[in-house]
XYZ file of N, CA and C in Angstrom:
864
model
N -38.964 70.061 9.358
C -39.598 69.419 10.455
C -40.884 68.870 10.069
N -41.666 69.567 8.976
C -42.911 69.113 8.581
C -42.788 67.926 7.880
N -41.788 67.972 6.900
C -41.594 66.794 6.052
C -41.180 65.453 6.872
N -40.376 65.515 7.915
C -39.947 64.578 8.801
C -41.201 63.992 9.485
N -42.047 64.749 10.041
C -43.087 64.605 10.673
C -44.207 63.835 9.705
N -44.222 64.122 8.761
C -45.182 63.416 7.743
C -44.790 62.155 7.143
N -43.324 61.869 7.122
C -42.842 60.508 6.806
C -42.751 59.524 7.977
N -42.809 60.134 9.333
C -42.876 59.497 10.383
C -44.402 58.966 10.585
N -45.280 59.928 10.323
C -46.638 59.551 10.119
C -47.076 58.514 9.262
N -46.366 58.702 8.131
C -46.843 57.574 7.006
C -46.279 56.223 7.285
N -45.158 56.203 7.954
C -44.410 54.851 8.394
C -45.285 54.146 9.436
N -45.705 55.136 10.340
C -46.353 54.587 11.682
C -47.775 54.483 11.693
N -48.391 55.023 10.733
C -50.232 54.886 10.481
C -50.287 53.472 10.433
N -51.370 52.950 11.185
C -51.837 51.802 11.268
C -52.943 51.666 10.257
N -52.978 50.441 9.408
C -54.116 50.137 8.580
C -54.502 48.865 8.826
N -55.866 48.550 8.416
C -56.279 47.437 8.606
C -56.718 46.789 7.421
N -56.295 45.665 6.997
C -56.752 44.730 5.902
C -57.783 43.972 6.231
N -58.931 43.845 5.569
C -59.888 42.950 5.934
C -60.280 42.222 4.823
N -60.393 40.869 5.005
C -60.694 40.038 3.837
C -62.283 39.271 4.171
N -63.001 39.576 2.969
C -64.473 39.291 3.098
C -64.647 38.358 2.256
N -66.052 37.649 2.580
C -66.505 36.724 1.473
C -67.295 37.387 0.220
N -66.938 37.094 -0.876
C -67.287 37.783 -1.965
C -68.734 37.761 -2.225
N -69.494 36.534 -1.694
C -70.952 36.530 -1.900
C -71.658 37.129 -0.912
N -71.395 37.052 0.336
C -72.200 37.672 1.657
C -71.446 38.850 2.332
N -70.417 39.044 1.819
C -69.257 39.966 2.366
C -69.145 39.688 3.941
N -69.024 38.345 4.306
C -68.853 38.034 5.712
C -67.535 38.131 5.711
N -67.020 38.621 6.975
C -65.685 38.919 7.464
C -64.912 37.634 7.585
N -63.817 37.442 6.771
C -63.039 36.237 7.251
C -61.932 36.465 8.135
N -61.101 37.484 7.805
C -59.880 37.670 8.636
C -59.412 39.010 8.336
N -58.649 39.604 9.418
C -58.164 40.777 9.272
C -56.726 40.957 9.650
N -56.124 41.931 9.152
C -54.548 42.076 9.290
C -54.363 43.598 9.567
N -53.713 43.807 10.737
C -53.277 45.227 11.170
C -51.892 45.380 10.814
N -51.566 46.372 10.068
C -49.958 46.536 9.768
C -49.907 48.146 9.520
N -48.570 48.542 9.518
C -48.103 49.743 9.080
C -47.059 49.749 8.050
N -46.684 50.719 7.378
C -45.678 50.743 6.475
C -44.211 50.346 6.945
N -43.937 50.705 8.334
C -42.723 50.499 8.674
C -42.566 48.926 8.886
N -43.580 48.153 9.500
C -43.390 46.755 9.594
C -43.546 46.043 8.387
N -44.168 46.519 7.509
C -44.140 46.162 6.145
C -42.758 45.938 5.220
N -42.232 47.196 5.655
C -40.851 47.530 5.047
C -39.874 46.569 5.838
N -39.992 46.318 7.053
C -39.054 45.387 7.651
C -39.443 43.930 7.297
N -40.529 43.639 7.176
C -40.865 42.150 6.625
C -40.250 41.843 5.199
N -40.462 42.859 4.571
C -39.958 42.718 3.066
C -38.454 42.684 2.957
N -37.962 43.407 3.860
C -36.332 43.442 3.970
C -35.779 42.120 4.349
N -36.329 41.584 5.387
C -36.257 40.337 6.097
C -36.247 39.338 4.835
N -37.332 39.246 4.081
C -37.725 38.310 3.190
C -36.572 38.181 1.923
N -36.342 39.633 1.756
C -35.287 39.850 0.684
C -33.987 39.230 1.078
N -33.501 39.668 2.198
C -32.196 39.274 2.674
C -32.351 37.622 2.865
N -33.265 36.864 3.130
C -33.228 35.448 3.129
C -33.316 34.829 1.726
N -33.843 35.691 0.871
C -33.987 34.958 -0.577
C -32.498 35.084 -1.012
N -31.992 36.431 -0.835
C -30.655 36.709 -1.418
C -29.524 35.558 -0.745
N -29.725 35.365 0.481
C -28.831 34.198 1.258
C -28.938 32.904 0.426
N -30.075 32.555 0.213
C -30.646 31.233 -0.346
C -29.876 31.276 -1.774
N -29.984 32.054 -2.546
C -29.525 32.459 -3.910
C -28.054 32.220 -3.835
N -27.244 33.036 -2.814
C -25.823 32.897 -2.835
C -25.311 31.347 -2.581
N -26.176 30.544 -1.527
C -25.721 29.545 -1.433
C -25.881 28.552 -2.511
N -26.959 28.718 -3.146
C -27.092 27.864 -4.529
C -26.150 28.082 -5.298
N -25.774 29.262 -5.570
C -24.669 29.431 -6.507
C -23.351 29.202 -6.412
N -23.100 29.242 -4.936
C -21.676 29.098 -4.558
C -21.466 27.641 -4.013
N -22.525 26.949 -3.590
C -22.366 25.622 -2.895
C -23.170 24.689 -3.824
N -24.516 24.660 -3.767
C -25.261 23.532 -4.123
C -25.149 23.326 -5.552
N -25.452 24.612 -6.383
C -25.483 24.414 -7.785
C -24.215 25.157 -8.490
N -23.061 25.074 -7.736
C -21.898 25.706 -8.208
C -21.448 25.336 -9.532
N -21.453 23.940 -9.689
C -20.876 23.197 -10.965
C -21.788 23.520 -12.099
N -22.983 24.109 -11.952
C -23.924 24.424 -13.219
C -24.100 26.100 -13.296
N -23.746 26.881 -12.188
C -24.098 28.329 -12.190
C -22.810 28.787 -12.288
N -21.593 28.536 -11.700
C -20.494 29.316 -11.526
C -19.683 28.918 -12.775
N -19.395 29.831 -13.609
C -18.404 29.545 -14.771
C -17.104 29.319 -14.546
N -16.555 29.475 -13.090
C -15.137 29.354 -12.976
C -14.961 28.039 -12.404
N -16.343 27.228 -12.033
C -16.001 25.935 -11.415
C -15.178 24.957 -12.092
N -15.500 24.987 -13.594
C -15.012 23.823 -14.253
C -13.505 24.108 -14.273
N -12.936 25.379 -14.338
C -11.481 25.661 -14.335
C -11.002 25.452 -13.097
N -11.602 25.710 -12.092
C -11.029 25.229 -10.673
C -11.043 23.836 -10.539
N -12.022 23.047 -10.953
C -12.009 21.505 -10.849
C -10.855 21.130 -11.645
N -10.670 21.762 -12.801
C -9.603 21.082 -13.746
C -8.219 21.354 -13.002
N -8.123 22.598 -12.351
C -6.789 22.881 -11.794
C -6.590 21.884 -10.591
N -7.493 21.767 -9.707
C -7.336 20.727 -8.717
C -7.110 19.484 -9.086
N -7.663 19.106 -10.163
C -7.150 17.485 -10.719
C -5.866 17.527 -11.097
N -5.402 18.617 -11.915
C -4.133 18.627 -12.529
C -3.000 18.650 -11.289
N -3.430 19.363 -10.058
C -2.500 19.308 -9.056
C -2.515 17.964 -8.200
N -3.475 17.234 -8.191
C -3.470 16.088 -7.713
C -2.958 15.039 -8.481
N -2.932 15.069 -9.807
C -2.191 14.253 -10.641
C -0.585 14.443 -10.595
N -0.335 15.795 -10.369
C 1.185 16.143 -10.317
C 1.653 15.523 -9.021
N 0.916 15.449 -7.909
C 1.361 15.053 -6.724
C 1.522 13.661 -6.889
N 0.626 12.856 -7.605
C 0.693 11.430 -7.428
C 1.706 10.966 -8.433
N 1.904 11.710 -9.349
C 3.033 11.260 -10.427
C 4.457 11.491 -9.566
N 4.475 12.511 -8.782
C 5.836 12.689 -7.966
C 5.905 11.573 -7.117
N 4.820 11.026 -6.435
C 4.807 10.084 -5.386
C 5.170 8.801 -6.140
N 4.685 8.508 -7.313
C 5.054 7.151 -8.190
C 6.368 7.319 -8.508
N 6.991 8.387 -8.875
C 8.271 8.477 -9.338
C 9.257 8.348 -8.263
N 8.956 8.625 -7.110
C 9.772 8.221 -5.811
C 9.698 6.708 -5.529
N 8.664 6.254 -5.625
C 8.379 4.856 -5.240
C 9.124 4.052 -6.504
N 9.027 4.463 -7.656
C 9.896 3.855 -8.703
C 11.431 3.773 -8.380
N 11.690 4.782 -7.978
C 13.490 5.100 -7.587
C 13.689 4.080 -6.424
N 12.661 4.089 -5.383
C 13.014 3.213 -4.301
C 12.934 1.678 -4.567
N 12.059 1.338 -5.515
C 11.916 -0.130 -5.920
C 13.401 -0.349 -6.748
N 13.789 0.671 -7.479
C 14.960 0.270 -8.374
C 16.005 0.095 -7.286
N 16.380 0.881 -6.276
C 17.507 0.775 -5.347
C 16.989 -0.543 -4.530
N 15.827 -0.804 -4.135
C 15.542 -2.218 -3.635
C 15.926 -3.233 -4.296
N 15.661 -3.391 -5.534
C 15.962 -4.398 -6.442
C 17.470 -4.768 -6.766
N 18.194 -3.465 -6.807
C 19.462 -3.694 -7.077
C 20.099 -4.135 -5.736
N 19.726 -3.858 -4.645
C 20.256 -4.359 -3.321
C 19.954 -5.979 -3.324
N 18.662 -6.219 -3.665
C 18.581 -7.704 -3.843
C 19.475 -8.538 -4.756
N 19.643 -7.762 -5.819
C 20.540 -8.441 -6.838
C 22.063 -8.548 -6.204
N 22.530 -7.641 -5.527
C 23.616 -7.548 -5.054
C 23.864 -8.609 -3.828
N 22.881 -8.867 -3.131
C 22.812 -9.839 -2.237
C 23.164 -11.213 -2.824
N 22.288 -11.501 -3.872
C 22.474 -12.793 -4.536
C 23.646 -12.959 -5.235
N 24.203 -11.822 -5.618
C 25.649 -11.938 -6.369
C 26.814 -11.726 -5.454
N 26.481 -11.340 -4.055
C 27.575 -11.599 -3.135
C 28.278 -10.249 -3.112
N 27.690 -9.090 -3.683
C 28.372 -7.820 -3.857
C 28.120 -6.888 -2.586
N 28.607 -6.024 -2.369
C 28.372 -4.933 -1.269
C 27.182 -4.140 -1.614
N 26.260 -4.210 -0.410
C 24.883 -3.523 -0.531
C 25.002 -2.093 -0.392
N 24.172 -1.501 -1.238
C 24.230 0.133 -1.076
C 23.289 0.401 0.029
N 23.988 0.956 1.044
C 23.275 1.432 2.427
C 22.572 2.781 2.473
N 22.841 3.471 1.255
C 22.313 4.819 1.154
C 20.881 5.023 1.318
N 20.069 3.973 0.806
C 18.683 4.036 0.894
C 18.231 2.742 1.497
N 17.491 2.807 2.589
C 17.021 1.717 3.427
C 15.415 1.623 3.136
N 15.149 0.504 2.533
C 13.753 0.312 2.413
C 13.237 -0.806 3.300
N 11.937 -0.661 3.768
C 11.200 -1.953 4.514
C 10.254 -2.446 3.592
N 9.998 -3.730 3.833
C 9.066 -4.695 3.055
C 7.758 -4.042 3.214
N 7.224 -3.337 4.385
C 6.063 -3.139 4.850
C 5.806 -1.574 4.050
N 6.702 -0.722 4.038
C 6.375 0.755 3.669
C 6.590 0.721 2.126
N 7.450 -0.060 1.579
C 7.987 0.207 0.302
C 7.717 -0.921 -0.730
N 7.103 -2.045 -0.260
C 7.215 -3.250 -1.149
C 5.701 -3.767 -0.947
N 4.746 -3.256 -1.596
C 3.538 -3.736 -1.680
C 3.214 -4.832 -2.738
N 2.739 -5.718 -2.555
C 2.592 -6.824 -3.555
C 1.916 -6.462 -4.863
N 0.942 -5.685 -4.787
C 0.380 -5.153 -6.225
C 1.195 -4.182 -7.057
N 2.292 -3.645 -6.254
C 3.180 -2.350 -6.909
C 4.324 -3.079 -7.488
N 4.733 -4.312 -7.218
C 6.189 -5.081 -7.716
C 5.851 -5.173 -9.228
N 6.997 -4.691 -9.830
C 7.055 -4.856 -11.566
C 7.164 -6.329 -11.737
N 6.443 -6.819 -12.849
C 6.688 -8.257 -13.225
C 7.753 -8.338 -14.244
N 8.344 -7.117 -14.472
C 9.530 -7.302 -15.555
C 11.083 -7.406 -14.759
N 10.937 -7.737 -13.416
C 12.106 -8.092 -13.093
C 12.822 -9.386 -13.506
N 13.989 -9.107 -14.020
C 14.721 -10.143 -14.630
C 15.235 -11.182 -13.828
N 14.799 -12.607 -13.955
C 15.472 -13.406 -12.887
C 17.080 -13.691 -13.432
N 17.779 -14.290 -12.396
C 19.232 -14.461 -12.499
C 19.415 -15.492 -13.303
N 20.147 -15.504 -14.666
C 20.239 -16.574 -15.480
C 21.460 -17.333 -15.206
N 22.514 -16.791 -14.486
C 23.614 -17.543 -14.320
C 23.254 -18.514 -13.211
N 24.456 -19.293 -12.708
C 24.198 -20.401 -11.685
C 24.002 -19.645 -10.379
N 22.924 -20.060 -9.603
C 22.533 -19.442 -8.324
C 23.500 -19.651 -7.258
N 24.135 -20.906 -7.055
C 25.151 -21.090 -6.172
C 26.362 -20.146 -6.418
N 26.970 -20.072 -7.712
C 27.985 -19.517 -8.137
C 27.950 -17.952 -7.455
N 26.861 -17.407 -7.788
C 26.480 -15.994 -7.469
C 26.141 -15.889 -5.957
N 25.237 -16.742 -5.395
C 24.957 -16.393 -4.197
C 25.767 -16.943 -2.990
N 26.684 -18.009 -3.511
C 27.566 -18.677 -2.441
C 29.090 -18.352 -3.004
N 29.241 -17.252 -3.784
C 30.598 -17.283 -4.620
C 31.611 -17.065 -3.770
N 32.819 -16.629 -4.203
C 34.031 -16.446 -3.475
C 33.923 -15.259 -2.741
N 33.154 -14.351 -3.301
C 33.195 -12.909 -2.511
C 32.378 -13.053 -1.191
N 31.700 -14.115 -1.049
C 31.231 -14.362 0.522
C 31.884 -15.522 1.324
N 33.272 -15.736 0.876
C 33.978 -16.705 1.623
C 34.098 -16.403 2.978
N 34.457 -14.877 3.262
C 34.834 -14.433 4.499
C 33.630 -14.501 5.331
N 32.439 -14.852 5.015
C 31.119 -14.993 5.759
C 31.315 -16.070 6.750
N 32.128 -17.142 6.402
C 32.371 -18.308 7.145
C 32.951 -18.209 8.392
N 33.910 -17.097 8.350
C 34.904 -16.828 9.445
C 34.051 -15.853 10.590
N 32.834 -15.311 10.118
C 32.166 -14.411 11.110
C 31.228 -15.177 11.702
N 31.084 -15.027 13.027
C 29.831 -15.861 13.991
C 28.632 -15.008 13.548
N 27.617 -15.961 13.418
C 26.443 -15.349 13.058
C 25.884 -14.515 13.911
N 26.117 -14.751 15.353
C 25.603 -13.889 16.616
C 26.046 -12.485 16.363
N 26.965 -12.046 15.609
C 27.597 -10.760 15.590
C 26.466 -9.723 14.847
N 25.624 -10.290 14.064
C 24.710 -9.525 13.523
C 24.079 -8.335 14.360
N 24.062 -7.164 14.072
C 23.293 -6.166 14.808
C 21.897 -6.346 15.069
N 21.237 -7.041 13.969
C 19.671 -7.252 13.744
C 19.223 -8.616 14.158
N 20.248 -9.349 14.909
C 19.803 -10.782 15.142
C 18.640 -10.998 16.011
N 18.234 -9.757 16.950
C 17.045 -10.096 17.657
C 15.963 -9.675 16.896
N 16.137 -8.950 16.062
C 15.165 -8.726 15.038
C 14.542 -9.786 14.168
N 15.509 -10.439 13.832
C 15.468 -11.814 13.042
C 14.475 -12.914 13.896
N 14.878 -13.010 15.285
C 14.344 -13.801 16.324
C 12.768 -13.381 16.496
N 12.573 -12.142 16.371
C 11.282 -11.850 16.523
C 10.178 -12.268 15.448
N 10.788 -12.789 14.487
C 10.085 -13.188 13.207
C 9.614 -14.584 13.471
N 8.390 -14.862 13.369
C 7.913 -16.444 13.431
C 8.011 -17.106 12.234
N 8.596 -18.160 12.072
C 8.962 -18.955 10.830
C 8.302 -20.271 10.987
N 7.726 -20.713 10.072
C 7.110 -22.010 9.970
C 7.808 -22.859 9.077
N 7.635 -24.231 9.544
C 8.594 -25.348 8.600
C 7.939 -25.265 7.144
N 8.994 -25.335 6.174
C 8.583 -25.404 4.893
C 7.985 -26.664 4.315
N 8.358 -27.713 5.015
C 8.286 -29.165 4.699
C 7.893 -29.998 5.735
N 7.282 -31.035 5.508
C 6.997 -32.188 6.673
C 8.087 -33.210 6.194
N 9.241 -33.069 6.752
C 10.375 -34.181 6.285
C 11.182 -34.138 7.363
N 12.386 -34.803 7.022
C 13.354 -35.129 7.929
C 14.737 -34.388 7.299
N 15.517 -34.077 8.391
C 16.414 -33.078 7.977
C 17.826 -34.088 7.838
N 18.548 -34.284 6.639
C 19.385 -35.127 6.331
C 20.625 -34.579 6.284
N 20.829 -33.250 6.011
C 22.371 -32.536 6.028
C 21.922 -31.297 6.625
N 22.930 -30.887 7.761
C 22.546 -29.398 8.265
C 23.307 -28.367 7.888
N 23.308 -27.351 8.310
C 23.956 -26.042 7.842
C 25.468 -26.103 8.374
N 26.114 -25.899 7.266
C 27.731 -25.936 7.481
C 28.431 -25.072 6.578
N 28.564 -23.962 6.849
C 29.399 -22.737 5.849
C 30.791 -23.253 5.600
N 31.445 -23.873 6.454
C 32.645 -24.158 6.223
C 32.784 -25.093 5.002
N 31.732 -25.828 4.814
C 31.763 -26.984 3.561
C 30.931 -26.380 2.474
N 30.794 -24.998 2.536
C 29.859 -24.121 1.438
C 28.417 -24.749 1.373
N 27.914 -25.024 2.658
C 26.645 -25.740 2.543
C 25.822 -24.647 3.589
N 25.156 -23.643 2.754
C 24.595 -22.520 3.474
C 23.100 -22.762 3.825
N 22.704 -23.990 3.920
C 21.415 -24.367 4.308
C 21.017 -25.576 4.896
N 19.984 -26.349 4.782
C 19.811 -27.557 5.333
C 19.008 -28.328 4.063
N 19.294 -29.763 4.163
C 18.511 -30.521 3.245
C 17.681 -31.413 3.906
N 16.231 -31.354 3.521
C 15.042 -32.016 4.065
C 14.547 -33.188 2.841
N 14.437 -34.298 3.531
C 13.694 -35.202 2.848
C 12.416 -35.612 3.071
N 11.435 -35.744 1.983
C 10.208 -35.940 2.258
C 9.581 -36.957 1.252
N 8.335 -37.151 1.190
C 7.874 -38.074 0.120
C 7.714 -37.437 -1.106
N 7.585 -37.999 -2.033
C 7.317 -37.582 -3.695
C 6.169 -36.516 -3.746
N 6.120 -35.360 -4.462
C 5.121 -34.450 -4.540
C 4.656 -33.845 -3.293
N 5.604 -33.765 -2.224
C 5.369 -33.033 -1.234
C 5.269 -31.570 -1.330
N 4.254 -30.945 -0.847
C 4.241 -29.425 -1.103
C 5.464 -28.574 -0.425
N 6.017 -27.678 -0.967
C 6.723 -26.824 -0.033
C 6.193 -25.534 0.227
N 6.307 -25.103 1.333
C 5.559 -24.075 1.818
C 6.622 -22.670 2.174
N 5.987 -21.503 2.034
C 6.713 -20.276 2.472
C 6.972 -20.223 3.903
N 8.173 -19.894 4.440
C 8.242 -20.003 5.890
C 7.790 -18.762 6.491
N 7.351 -17.625 5.594
C 6.891 -16.314 6.256
C 6.047 -15.726 5.288
N 5.342 -14.787 5.432
C 4.831 -13.674 4.392
C 6.106 -12.889 3.736
N 5.757 -12.670 2.552
C 6.800 -12.217 1.579
C 6.397 -12.010 0.326
N 7.465 -11.607 -0.513
C 7.205 -11.343 -1.984
C 8.527 -12.150 -2.710
N 8.109 -12.841 -3.818
C 8.911 -13.812 -4.632
C 9.974 -12.706 -5.242
N 11.055 -12.909 -5.127
C 12.261 -11.984 -5.825
C 12.931 -12.985 -6.761
N 12.860 -14.104 -6.900
C 13.588 -15.112 -8.019
C 12.651 -16.342 -7.985
N 12.378 -16.616 -9.377
C 11.682 -17.994 -9.744
C 12.112 -18.226 -10.837
N 13.133 -19.203 -11.036
C 13.845 -19.747 -12.081
C 14.700 -20.869 -12.126
N 15.332 -21.303 -13.150
C 16.031 -22.495 -13.180
C 17.536 -22.140 -13.311
N 18.221 -22.883 -12.390
C 19.880 -22.849 -12.663
C 20.360 -24.137 -12.592
N 21.673 -24.039 -13.204
C 22.098 -25.464 -13.555
C 22.420 -26.244 -12.225
N 22.851 -25.513 -11.184
C 23.046 -26.295 -10.061
C 21.950 -26.581 -9.209
N 21.231 -25.548 -9.228
C 20.014 -25.676 -8.097
C 18.777 -26.139 -8.580
N 18.685 -26.252 -9.894
C 17.453 -26.940 -10.644
C 16.433 -25.587 -10.480
N 15.118 -26.003 -9.942
C 14.075 -24.913 -9.824
C 14.391 -24.227 -8.683
N 14.562 -22.935 -8.561
C 14.794 -22.126 -7.288
C 13.838 -21.090 -7.326
N 13.478 -20.910 -5.867
C 12.543 -19.818 -5.717
C 12.988 -19.106 -4.302
N 13.288 -17.760 -4.533
C 13.843 -16.893 -3.531
C 12.662 -15.876 -3.092
N 12.163 -15.825 -1.534
C 11.383 -15.032 -1.085
C 11.947 -13.903 -0.307
N 11.692 -12.713 -0.481
C 12.001 -11.386 0.484
C 10.835 -11.396 1.621
N 11.437 -11.480 2.777
C 10.467 -11.412 3.947
C 10.832 -10.032 4.697
N 9.985 -9.404 5.603
C 10.198 -8.519 6.310
C 11.577 -8.616 7.268
N 12.075 -7.714 7.652
C 13.264 -7.758 8.530
C 14.634 -7.971 7.602
N 14.589 -7.658 6.354
C 15.845 -8.041 5.585
C 16.265 -9.512 5.489
N 15.129 -10.442 5.560
C 15.266 -11.847 5.423
C 14.714 -12.332 4.096
N 15.700 -13.382 3.797
C 15.437 -14.090 2.311
C 15.417 -15.449 2.531
N 14.423 -15.978 2.276
C 14.447 -17.558 2.051
C 14.609 -18.035 0.927
N 15.403 -19.337 0.687
C 15.643 -19.698 -0.797
C 15.327 -21.126 -0.850
N 14.751 -21.708 -1.890
C 14.102 -23.211 -1.817
C 14.566 -23.802 -3.181
N 15.522 -24.724 -3.062
C 16.206 -25.250 -4.373
C 15.810 -26.865 -4.632
N 16.124 -27.168 -5.904
C 16.049 -28.385 -6.135
C 14.448 -28.806 -6.402
N 13.410 -27.839 -6.619
C 12.154 -28.258 -6.867
C 11.789 -28.842 -7.996
N 10.723 -29.595 -8.248
C 10.188 -30.094 -9.419
C 9.483 -29.223 -10.271
N 8.966 -28.375 -9.391
C 7.769 -27.497 -10.070
C 7.593 -26.298 -9.231
N 7.678 -25.003 -9.767
C 7.202 -23.738 -8.927
C 6.069 -23.097 -9.212
N 5.268 -22.783 -8.291
C 4.049 -22.073 -8.477
C 3.831 -20.693 -8.544
N 4.985 -19.858 -8.058
C 4.893 -18.468 -7.966
C 5.840 -18.060 -9.076
N 5.492 -16.651 -9.268
C 6.401 -15.811 -10.209
C 7.059 -14.783 -9.434
N 8.114 -14.183 -10.014
C 8.478 -12.856 -9.389
C 7.588 -11.748 -9.130
N 7.385 -11.180 -8.226
C 6.622 -10.085 -7.691
C 5.344 -10.707 -7.120
N 5.046 -11.948 -7.083
C 3.901 -12.501 -6.352
C 4.026 -12.147 -4.928
N 3.004 -12.105 -4.236
C 3.108 -11.961 -2.669
C 2.407 -13.326 -2.263
N 3.184 -13.789 -1.144
C 2.813 -15.100 -0.640
C 2.678 -14.916 0.925
N 1.842 -15.825 1.599
C 1.636 -15.732 2.805
C 2.320 -16.844 3.546
N 2.613 -16.611 4.886
C 3.112 -17.830 5.579
C 2.380 -19.134 5.475
N 2.953 -20.186 5.171
C 2.466 -21.417 5.086
C 1.875 -21.638 3.731
N 1.880 -20.891 2.873
C 1.297 -21.031 1.312
C 2.181 -21.848 0.540
N 1.752 -22.804 -0.267
C 2.423 -23.723 -0.970
C 3.027 -22.989 -2.265
N 4.307 -22.952 -2.275
C 5.084 -22.281 -3.470
C 5.784 -23.105 -4.306
N 5.893 -24.358 -4.069
C 6.484 -25.359 -4.825
C 6.360 -26.732 -4.487
N 6.868 -27.629 -5.459
C 6.836 -29.123 -5.092
C 8.171 -29.686 -5.024
N 8.433 -30.543 -3.840
C 9.963 -31.051 -3.573
C 10.278 -31.716 -4.893
N 11.436 -31.741 -5.177
C 11.968 -32.425 -6.219
C 13.441 -32.927 -6.231
N 14.170 -33.021 -7.507
C 15.323 -33.572 -7.561
C 16.038 -33.014 -8.871
N 15.922 -31.683 -8.924
C 16.447 -30.950 -10.134
C 17.727 -30.415 -9.896
N 18.558 -30.149 -10.811
C 19.999 -29.471 -10.802
C 21.006 -30.597 -10.595
N 22.056 -30.007 -10.794
C 23.350 -30.923 -10.737
C 23.775 -31.307 -9.212
N 23.541 -30.403 -8.330
C 24.207 -30.431 -7.008
C 22.918 -31.028 -6.292
N 22.569 -32.106 -6.666
C 21.335 -32.870 -5.913
C 21.727 -34.441 -5.826
N 21.566 -34.985 -4.871
C 21.682 -36.549 -4.522
C 20.476 -37.272 -4.405
N 19.485 -36.561 -4.713
C 18.160 -37.395 -4.564
C 16.907 -36.296 -4.178
N 15.763 -36.821 -3.999
C 14.487 -36.098 -3.861
C 14.620 -35.332 -2.536
N 14.772 -34.168 -2.494
C 14.764 -33.402 -1.249
C 14.658 -31.832 -1.451
N 14.746 -31.153 -0.287
C 14.534 -29.696 -0.501
C 15.730 -29.052 0.362
N 16.315 -28.053 -0.580
C 17.574 -27.255 0.120
C 16.983 -26.054 0.591
N 16.899 -25.819 1.690
C 16.299 -24.512 2.276
C 17.682 -23.664 2.679
N 17.700 -22.324 2.386
C 18.555 -21.403 2.878
C 17.782 -20.339 3.481
N 18.356 -19.592 4.701
C 17.831 -18.503 5.099
C 19.052 -17.461 5.123
N 18.962 -16.311 4.582
C 19.998 -15.095 4.527
C 19.149 -13.836 5.188
N 20.133 -13.461 6.007
C 19.582 -12.221 6.722
C 20.696 -11.079 6.688
N 20.357 -9.916 6.208
C 21.294 -8.827 5.896
C 22.237 -9.292 5.164
N 22.252 -10.254 4.111
C 23.216 -10.638 3.259
C 24.181 -11.828 4.030
N 23.716 -12.211 5.212
C 24.748 -13.131 5.869
C 23.695 -14.566 5.969
N 24.229 -15.729 5.643
C 23.603 -17.038 5.929
C 23.374 -17.175 7.290
N 22.158 -17.727 7.655
C 21.911 -18.195 9.118
C 21.362 -19.642 9.128
N 21.435 -20.153 10.110
C 20.977 -21.551 10.216
C 19.494 -21.927 10.317
N 18.756 -22.281 9.506
C 17.315 -22.264 9.519
C 16.846 -23.108 10.754
N 17.606 -23.996 11.299
C 17.323 -24.891 12.400
C 17.088 -24.219 13.707
N 17.892 -22.620 13.990
C 17.662 -21.966 14.999
C 16.650 -21.096 14.867
N 15.932 -20.923 13.981
C 14.740 -20.103 13.764
C 13.404 -20.916 13.408
N 13.613 -21.863 12.960
C 12.210 -22.744 12.488
C 12.105 -23.947 13.247
N 11.034 -24.266 13.764
C 10.741 -25.407 14.510
C 10.470 -26.615 13.548
N 11.496 -27.226 13.264
C 11.495 -28.329 12.094
C 11.362 -29.640 12.557
């Protein structure tokens, strides 16, 4: 009991700290304290300094003070790169399927329906490969070949996505006059428009160029993939301004009207629209 009473007295005894002027011993200030208060004050300061040190080591100065930070950061970057590689691999596979489907549309073959790709989600302009090989054989023989002969017997209105196409706003590609209309029975899957020499040819809608080359029948040909599984084709141009993979906006100049190719009878543009692999009449969807 005596020892406990002595400790209690030692903690609770009050002391007075007086600060005086060294020259005249004038009293400047005084502090009243006991060891209990002093102990609590020092404990509080210690805890505050400890918390500050932990914060600096684990948050503010982690990269300099924590030896594990470099390894954790490297692991995080490796994980992010692995996820990016997986995403890019999936995108490449999707592009391969998409390009193969476009090739089959042009060749008149059956489209692979196992993978459906939309232009907005999987076909960004900057992501298209510039190594897409253009079709070297005759465009008409591939695009309007015998495999598509049955198309002429099918009314265009039976397409399940016809209303989707009608919702797309298309502009006129040329300021000219229509001289020959859409007539699948005569293997004429588009319209012919006559205009002045060097008249610019414009894209009917936003899209990505999927073909830009020369063919024997069509001369300089440009094909553009648009949203909604729509492809527009521009034939007999004298000059092409876009390459495969280029993104074009609606109304952007993509070519110059011409008279190239064997299946031409003069200066004009032959315009075709293909929706889900079927030819449609441009006059029904474009205000010409």
